[in-house]
Amino acid sequence: MRIALYQPDIAGNVGTIMRLAACFSIPLDIIMPCGFPASDKQLRRAAMDYGDRAETVSHANADAFFDARTEAGSRVVLLTSSGTCALHEAEFLVTDALLLGSESAGVPPDVHARVAKRVRIPMTPGFRSLNIAVAAGIALHEAMRQTGTLPE
């Protein structure tokens, strides 16, 4: 199991997700470019002292990310408000990469077309989306629960 971020815009969200990845001992993939400098103060503050303990892999672009996932025999599951499958109905594999789009634009159509599954987190009608760090935590927990990989 791993989390992947497509061209994230907000340093604080990436830092929070780095902390999430460290706490659950899962890798974090970041598909470049990011909308902020790697030295961003908000990134360091949100990651706290967990940032150095997160296994983070940067990919130059979406092609490099998808090539790496294909080589590893891993499928990519996109979390999207337009997902065709509700999170609680999705079946996850221990090798899945949970992909989240940028805060401002999500992912482009060509990335949508390349994923194995599109999953949405059900919400009260009238609401469009969650913060990506919150969505990552909800989805990761459900995927790890299903695959029996939650830490004790």
mmCIF file with all atom_site columns, C-alpha atoms in Angstrom:
data_model
loop_
_atom_site.group_PDB
_atom_site.id
_atom_site.type_symbol
_atom_site.label_atom_id
_atom_site.label_alt_id
_atom_site.label_comp_id
_atom_site.label_asym_id
_atom_site.label_entity_id
_atom_site.label_seq_id
_atom_site.pdbx_PDB_ins_code
_atom_site.Cartn_x
_atom_site.Cartn_y
_atom_site.Cartn_z
_atom_site.occupancy
_atom_site.B_iso_or_equiv
_atom_site.pdbx_formal_charge
_atom_site.auth_seq_id
_atom_site.auth_comp_id
_atom_site.auth_asym_id
_atom_site.auth_atom_id
_atom_site.pdbx_PDB_model_num
ATOM 1   C CA . MET A 1 1   ? 0.000   0.000  0.000   1.00 0.00 ? 1   MET A CA 1
ATOM 2   C CA . ARG A 1 2   ? 1.193   3.513  -0.779  1.00 0.00 ? 2   ARG A CA 1
ATOM 3   C CA . ILE A 1 3   ? -0.112  7.041  -1.224  1.00 0.00 ? 3   ILE A CA 1
ATOM 4   C CA . ALA A 1 4   ? 0.638   9.122  -4.313  1.00 0.00 ? 4   ALA A CA 1
ATOM 5   C CA . LEU A 1 5   ? 0.138   12.847 -4.824  1.00 0.00 ? 5   LEU A CA 1
ATOM 6   C CA . TYR A 1 6   ? -0.238  14.359 -8.284  1.00 0.00 ? 6   TYR A CA 1
ATOM 7   C CA . GLN A 1 7   ? 1.408   17.798 -8.490  1.00 0.00 ? 7   GLN A CA 1
ATOM 8   C CA . PRO A 1 8   ? 0.351   18.974 -5.021  1.00 0.00 ? 8   PRO A CA 1
ATOM 9   C CA . ASP A 1 9   ? -0.169  22.711 -4.478  1.00 0.00 ? 9   ASP A CA 1
ATOM 10  C CA . ILE A 1 10  ? -0.205  23.105 -0.702  1.00 0.00 ? 10  ILE A CA 1
ATOM 11  C CA . ALA A 1 11  ? 2.902   22.407 1.348   1.00 0.00 ? 11  ALA A CA 1
ATOM 12  C CA . GLY A 1 12  ? 0.983   21.914 4.593   1.00 0.00 ? 12  GLY A CA 1
ATOM 13  C CA . ASN A 1 13  ? -1.100  19.128 3.040   1.00 0.00 ? 13  ASN A CA 1
ATOM 14  C CA . VAL A 1 14  ? 2.004   17.348 1.762   1.00 0.00 ? 14  VAL A CA 1
ATOM 15  C CA . GLY A 1 15  ? 3.610   17.633 5.192   1.00 0.00 ? 15  GLY A CA 1
ATOM 16  C CA . THR A 1 16  ? 0.507   16.181 6.841   1.00 0.00 ? 16  THR A CA 1
ATOM 17  C CA . ILE A 1 17  ? 0.447   13.309 4.345   1.00 0.00 ? 17  ILE A CA 1
ATOM 18  C CA . MET A 1 18  ? 4.184   12.697 4.918   1.00 0.00 ? 18  MET A CA 1
ATOM 19  C CA . ARG A 1 19  ? 3.365   12.353 8.603   1.00 0.00 ? 19  ARG A CA 1
ATOM 20  C CA . LEU A 1 20  ? 0.493   9.966  7.764   1.00 0.00 ? 20  LEU A CA 1
ATOM 21  C CA . ALA A 1 21  ? 2.811   7.856  5.592   1.00 0.00 ? 21  ALA A CA 1
ATOM 22  C CA . ALA A 1 22  ? 5.436   7.698  8.342   1.00 0.00 ? 22  ALA A CA 1
ATOM 23  C CA . CYS A 1 23  ? 2.885   6.741  11.025  1.00 0.00 ? 23  CYS A CA 1
ATOM 24  C CA . PHE A 1 24  ? 1.533   3.877  8.911   1.00 0.00 ? 24  PHE A CA 1
ATOM 25  C CA . SER A 1 25  ? 4.922   2.849  7.458   1.00 0.00 ? 25  SER A CA 1
ATOM 26  C CA . ILE A 1 26  ? 3.882   3.246  3.843   1.00 0.00 ? 26  ILE A CA 1
ATOM 27  C CA . PRO A 1 27  ? 5.722   4.941  0.975   1.00 0.00 ? 27  PRO A CA 1
ATOM 28  C CA . LEU A 1 28  ? 4.621   8.296  -0.422  1.00 0.00 ? 28  LEU A CA 1
ATOM 29  C CA . ASP A 1 29  ? 5.001   9.055  -4.129  1.00 0.00 ? 29  ASP A CA 1
ATOM 30  C CA . ILE A 1 30  ? 5.043   12.681 -5.256  1.00 0.00 ? 30  ILE A CA 1
ATOM 31  C CA . ILE A 1 31  ? 4.474   13.367 -8.934  1.00 0.00 ? 31  ILE A CA 1
ATOM 32  C CA . MET A 1 32  ? 6.240   16.600 -9.832  1.00 0.00 ? 32  MET A CA 1
ATOM 33  C CA . PRO A 1 33  ? 6.134   19.484 -10.165 1.00 0.00 ? 33  PRO A CA 1
ATOM 34  C CA . CYS A 1 34  ? 4.913   20.724 -6.799  1.00 0.00 ? 34  CYS A CA 1
ATOM 35  C CA . GLY A 1 35  ? 3.379   24.165 -6.434  1.00 0.00 ? 35  GLY A CA 1
ATOM 36  C CA . PHE A 1 36  ? 5.794   25.160 -3.662  1.00 0.00 ? 36  PHE A CA 1
ATOM 37  C CA . PRO A 1 37  ? 9.532   24.897 -2.899  1.00 0.00 ? 37  PRO A CA 1
ATOM 38  C CA . ALA A 1 38  ? 10.742  21.745 -1.133  1.00 0.00 ? 38  ALA A CA 1
ATOM 39  C CA . SER A 1 39  ? 12.175  23.919 1.630   1.00 0.00 ? 39  SER A CA 1
ATOM 40  C CA . ASP A 1 40  ? 8.741   25.368 2.462   1.00 0.00 ? 40  ASP A CA 1
ATOM 41  C CA . LYS A 1 41  ? 8.305   26.198 6.145   1.00 0.00 ? 41  LYS A CA 1
ATOM 42  C CA . GLN A 1 42  ? 4.685   24.892 6.177   1.00 0.00 ? 42  GLN A CA 1
ATOM 43  C CA . LEU A 1 43  ? 5.832   21.518 4.817   1.00 0.00 ? 43  LEU A CA 1
ATOM 44  C CA . ARG A 1 44  ? 8.349   21.108 7.641   1.00 0.00 ? 44  ARG A CA 1
ATOM 45  C CA . ARG A 1 45  ? 5.894   22.294 10.292  1.00 0.00 ? 45  ARG A CA 1
ATOM 46  C CA . ALA A 1 46  ? 3.112   19.920 9.161   1.00 0.00 ? 46  ALA A CA 1
ATOM 47  C CA . ALA A 1 47  ? 5.465   16.931 8.834   1.00 0.00 ? 47  ALA A CA 1
ATOM 48  C CA . MET A 1 48  ? 7.005   17.741 12.234  1.00 0.00 ? 48  MET A CA 1
ATOM 49  C CA . ASP A 1 49  ? 9.766   15.318 13.122  1.00 0.00 ? 49  ASP A CA 1
ATOM 50  C CA . TYR A 1 50  ? 8.024   12.568 11.125  1.00 0.00 ? 50  TYR A CA 1
ATOM 51  C CA . GLY A 1 51  ? 9.080   13.928 7.717   1.00 0.00 ? 51  GLY A CA 1
ATOM 52  C CA . ASP A 1 52  ? 12.498  12.301 7.827   1.00 0.00 ? 52  ASP A CA 1
ATOM 53  C CA . ARG A 1 53  ? 10.902  8.963  8.694   1.00 0.00 ? 53  ARG A CA 1
ATOM 54  C CA . ALA A 1 54  ? 8.594   8.947  5.658   1.00 0.00 ? 54  ALA A CA 1
ATOM 55  C CA . GLU A 1 55  ? 9.778   7.001  2.624   1.00 0.00 ? 55  GLU A CA 1
ATOM 56  C CA . THR A 1 56  ? 9.194   9.578  -0.105  1.00 0.00 ? 56  THR A CA 1
ATOM 57  C CA . VAL A 1 57  ? 9.770   8.958  -3.804  1.00 0.00 ? 57  VAL A CA 1
ATOM 58  C CA . SER A 1 58  ? 9.632   11.819 -6.310  1.00 0.00 ? 58  SER A CA 1
ATOM 59  C CA . HIS A 1 59  ? 8.669   11.184 -9.930  1.00 0.00 ? 59  HIS A CA 1
ATOM 60  C CA . ALA A 1 60  ? 9.508   13.653 -12.699 1.00 0.00 ? 60  ALA A CA 1
ATOM 61  C CA . ASN A 1 61  ? 6.031   13.282 -14.202 1.00 0.00 ? 61  ASN A CA 1
ATOM 62  C CA . ALA A 1 62  ? 2.984   11.016 -14.428 1.00 0.00 ? 62  ALA A CA 1
ATOM 63  C CA . ASP A 1 63  ? 4.653   8.751  -17.021 1.00 0.00 ? 63  ASP A CA 1
ATOM 64  C CA . ALA A 1 64  ? 7.533   8.019  -14.633 1.00 0.00 ? 64  ALA A CA 1
ATOM 65  C CA . PHE A 1 65  ? 5.090   7.289  -11.804 1.00 0.00 ? 65  PHE A CA 1
ATOM 66  C CA . PHE A 1 66  ? 2.901   4.936  -13.870 1.00 0.00 ? 66  PHE A CA 1
ATOM 67  C CA . ASP A 1 67  ? 5.990   3.183  -15.267 1.00 0.00 ? 67  ASP A CA 1
ATOM 68  C CA . ALA A 1 68  ? 7.241   2.570  -11.714 1.00 0.00 ? 68  ALA A CA 1
ATOM 69  C CA . ARG A 1 69  ? 3.860   1.235  -10.580 1.00 0.00 ? 69  ARG A CA 1
ATOM 70  C CA . THR A 1 70  ? 3.596   -1.053 -13.635 1.00 0.00 ? 70  THR A CA 1
ATOM 71  C CA . GLU A 1 71  ? 7.114   -2.368 -13.037 1.00 0.00 ? 71  GLU A CA 1
ATOM 72  C CA . ALA A 1 72  ? 6.209   -3.085 -9.401  1.00 0.00 ? 72  ALA A CA 1
ATOM 73  C CA . GLY A 1 73  ? 3.014   -4.912 -10.411 1.00 0.00 ? 73  GLY A CA 1
ATOM 74  C CA . SER A 1 74  ? 0.899   -2.345 -8.585  1.00 0.00 ? 74  SER A CA 1
ATOM 75  C CA . ARG A 1 75  ? -2.381  -0.828 -9.648  1.00 0.00 ? 75  ARG A CA 1
ATOM 76  C CA . VAL A 1 76  ? -3.272  2.828  -9.193  1.00 0.00 ? 76  VAL A CA 1
ATOM 77  C CA . VAL A 1 77  ? -6.551  3.716  -7.469  1.00 0.00 ? 77  VAL A CA 1
ATOM 78  C CA . LEU A 1 78  ? -7.641  7.333  -7.920  1.00 0.00 ? 78  LEU A CA 1
ATOM 79  C CA . LEU A 1 79  ? -9.570  9.091  -5.156  1.00 0.00 ? 79  LEU A CA 1
ATOM 80  C CA . THR A 1 80  ? -11.910 11.452 -6.972  1.00 0.00 ? 80  THR A CA 1
ATOM 81  C CA . SER A 1 81  ? -15.220 13.156 -6.340  1.00 0.00 ? 81  SER A CA 1
ATOM 82  C CA . SER A 1 82  ? -16.347 11.704 -9.680  1.00 0.00 ? 82  SER A CA 1
ATOM 83  C CA . GLY A 1 83  ? -15.449 8.142  -8.674  1.00 0.00 ? 83  GLY A CA 1
ATOM 84  C CA . THR A 1 84  ? -17.685 5.343  -9.874  1.00 0.00 ? 84  THR A CA 1
ATOM 85  C CA . CYS A 1 85  ? -17.213 3.247  -6.727  1.00 0.00 ? 85  CYS A CA 1
ATOM 86  C CA . ALA A 1 86  ? -17.854 4.287  -3.115  1.00 0.00 ? 86  ALA A CA 1
ATOM 87  C CA . LEU A 1 87  ? -14.887 3.818  -0.778  1.00 0.00 ? 87  LEU A CA 1
ATOM 88  C CA . HIS A 1 88  ? -16.663 1.245  1.394   1.00 0.00 ? 88  HIS A CA 1
ATOM 89  C CA . GLU A 1 89  ? -17.597 -0.795 -1.702  1.00 0.00 ? 89  GLU A CA 1
ATOM 90  C CA . ALA A 1 90  ? -14.122 -0.735 -3.284  1.00 0.00 ? 90  ALA A CA 1
ATOM 91  C CA . GLU A 1 91  ? -11.943 -3.809 -2.970  1.00 0.00 ? 91  GLU A CA 1
ATOM 92  C CA . PHE A 1 92  ? -8.329  -2.945 -2.260  1.00 0.00 ? 92  PHE A CA 1
ATOM 93  C CA . LEU A 1 93  ? -5.133  -4.918 -2.776  1.00 0.00 ? 93  LEU A CA 1
ATOM 94  C CA . VAL A 1 94  ? -2.097  -4.700 -0.512  1.00 0.00 ? 94  VAL A CA 1
ATOM 95  C CA . THR A 1 95  ? -0.065  -3.473 -3.506  1.00 0.00 ? 95  THR A CA 1
ATOM 96  C CA . ASP A 1 96  ? -2.390  -0.564 -4.423  1.00 0.00 ? 96  ASP A CA 1
ATOM 97  C CA . ALA A 1 97  ? -1.215  3.015  -4.794  1.00 0.00 ? 97  ALA A CA 1
ATOM 98  C CA . LEU A 1 98  ? -3.883  5.495  -3.667  1.00 0.00 ? 98  LEU A CA 1
ATOM 99  C CA . LEU A 1 99  ? -3.565  8.549  -5.939  1.00 0.00 ? 99  LEU A CA 1
ATOM 100 C CA . LEU A 1 100 ? -4.856  12.002 -5.002  1.00 0.00 ? 100 LEU A CA 1
ATOM 101 C CA . GLY A 1 101 ? -4.886  14.971 -7.363  1.00 0.00 ? 101 GLY A CA 1
ATOM 102 C CA . SER A 1 102 ? -3.689  18.504 -6.799  1.00 0.00 ? 102 SER A CA 1
ATOM 103 C CA . GLU A 1 103 ? -5.816  20.674 -4.562  1.00 0.00 ? 103 GLU A CA 1
ATOM 104 C CA . SER A 1 104 ? -6.552  23.202 -7.320  1.00 0.00 ? 104 SER A CA 1
ATOM 105 C CA . ALA A 1 105 ? -7.111  20.983 -10.360 1.00 0.00 ? 105 ALA A CA 1
ATOM 106 C CA . GLY A 1 106 ? -7.309  17.292 -9.413  1.00 0.00 ? 106 GLY A CA 1
ATOM 107 C CA . VAL A 1 107 ? -5.775  15.155 -12.158 1.00 0.00 ? 107 VAL A CA 1
ATOM 108 C CA . PRO A 1 108 ? -6.041  15.679 -15.933 1.00 0.00 ? 108 PRO A CA 1
ATOM 109 C CA . PRO A 1 109 ? -8.133  13.400 -18.158 1.00 0.00 ? 109 PRO A CA 1
ATOM 110 C CA . ASP A 1 110 ? -5.095  11.412 -19.365 1.00 0.00 ? 110 ASP A CA 1
ATOM 111 C CA . VAL A 1 111 ? -4.300  10.425 -15.749 1.00 0.00 ? 111 VAL A CA 1
ATOM 112 C CA . HIS A 1 112 ? -7.968  9.542  -15.116 1.00 0.00 ? 112 HIS A CA 1
ATOM 113 C CA . ALA A 1 113 ? -7.767  7.252  -18.141 1.00 0.00 ? 113 ALA A CA 1
ATOM 114 C CA . ARG A 1 114 ? -4.689  5.397  -16.832 1.00 0.00 ? 114 ARG A CA 1
ATOM 115 C CA . VAL A 1 115 ? -5.930  4.379  -13.379 1.00 0.00 ? 115 VAL A CA 1
ATOM 116 C CA . ALA A 1 116 ? -7.321  0.945  -12.559 1.00 0.00 ? 116 ALA A CA 1
ATOM 117 C CA . LYS A 1 117 ? -10.165 2.236  -10.384 1.00 0.00 ? 117 LYS A CA 1
ATOM 118 C CA . ARG A 1 118 ? -11.839 5.537  -9.454  1.00 0.00 ? 118 ARG A CA 1
ATOM 119 C CA . VAL A 1 119 ? -13.088 5.703  -5.868  1.00 0.00 ? 119 VAL A CA 1
ATOM 120 C CA . ARG A 1 120 ? -15.108 8.400  -4.116  1.00 0.00 ? 120 ARG A CA 1
ATOM 121 C CA . ILE A 1 121 ? -15.596 9.033  -0.430  1.00 0.00 ? 121 ILE A CA 1
ATOM 122 C CA . PRO A 1 122 ? -19.362 9.393  0.151   1.00 0.00 ? 122 PRO A CA 1
ATOM 123 C CA . MET A 1 123 ? -20.321 12.751 1.665   1.00 0.00 ? 123 MET A CA 1
ATOM 124 C CA . THR A 1 124 ? -23.468 14.662 2.513   1.00 0.00 ? 124 THR A CA 1
ATOM 125 C CA . PRO A 1 125 ? -25.145 15.987 -0.658  1.00 0.00 ? 125 PRO A CA 1
ATOM 126 C CA . GLY A 1 126 ? -24.112 19.527 -1.579  1.00 0.00 ? 126 GLY A CA 1
ATOM 127 C CA . PHE A 1 127 ? -20.464 19.127 -0.615  1.00 0.00 ? 127 PHE A CA 1
ATOM 128 C CA . ARG A 1 128 ? -17.867 18.778 -3.364  1.00 0.00 ? 128 ARG A CA 1
ATOM 129 C CA . SER A 1 129 ? -14.681 17.517 -1.757  1.00 0.00 ? 129 SER A CA 1
ATOM 130 C CA . LEU A 1 130 ? -12.537 16.999 1.331   1.00 0.00 ? 130 LEU A CA 1
ATOM 131 C CA . ASN A 1 131 ? -9.069  18.329 2.044   1.00 0.00 ? 131 ASN A CA 1
ATOM 132 C CA . ILE A 1 132 ? -6.628  15.883 0.398   1.00 0.00 ? 132 ILE A CA 1
ATOM 133 C CA . ALA A 1 133 ? -4.861  15.084 3.668   1.00 0.00 ? 133 ALA A CA 1
ATOM 134 C CA . VAL A 1 134 ? -8.196  14.170 5.272   1.00 0.00 ? 134 VAL A CA 1
ATOM 135 C CA . ALA A 1 135 ? -9.209  12.123 2.213   1.00 0.00 ? 135 ALA A CA 1
ATOM 136 C CA . ALA A 1 136 ? -5.842  10.343 2.203   1.00 0.00 ? 136 ALA A CA 1
ATOM 137 C CA . GLY A 1 137 ? -6.245  9.368  5.861   1.00 0.00 ? 137 GLY A CA 1
ATOM 138 C CA . ILE A 1 138 ? -9.802  8.092  5.426   1.00 0.00 ? 138 ILE A CA 1
ATOM 139 C CA . ALA A 1 139 ? -8.988  6.076  2.293   1.00 0.00 ? 139 ALA A CA 1
ATOM 140 C CA . LEU A 1 140 ? -5.691  4.714  3.603   1.00 0.00 ? 140 LEU A CA 1
ATOM 141 C CA . HIS A 1 141 ? -7.305  3.457  6.785   1.00 0.00 ? 141 HIS A CA 1
ATOM 142 C CA . GLU A 1 142 ? -10.102 1.694  4.876   1.00 0.00 ? 142 GLU A CA 1
ATOM 143 C CA . ALA A 1 143 ? -7.652  0.137  2.387   1.00 0.00 ? 143 ALA A CA 1
ATOM 144 C CA . MET A 1 144 ? -5.332  -1.064 5.153   1.00 0.00 ? 144 MET A CA 1
ATOM 145 C CA . ARG A 1 145 ? -8.281  -2.362 7.200   1.00 0.00 ? 145 ARG A CA 1
ATOM 146 C CA . GLN A 1 146 ? -9.512  -4.384 4.243   1.00 0.00 ? 146 GLN A CA 1
ATOM 147 C CA . THR A 1 147 ? -6.075  -5.816 3.471   1.00 0.00 ? 147 THR A CA 1
ATOM 148 C CA . GLY A 1 148 ? -5.256  -6.617 7.092   1.00 0.00 ? 148 GLY A CA 1
ATOM 149 C CA . THR A 1 149 ? -2.201  -4.337 7.098   1.00 0.00 ? 149 THR A CA 1
ATOM 150 C CA . LEU A 1 150 ? -3.130  -1.877 9.869   1.00 0.00 ? 150 LEU A CA 1
ATOM 151 C CA . PRO A 1 151 ? -0.417  -1.568 12.507  1.00 0.00 ? 151 PRO A CA 1
ATOM 152 C CA . GLU A 1 152 ? -1.222  -3.153 15.877  1.00 0.00 ? 152 GLU A CA 1
#
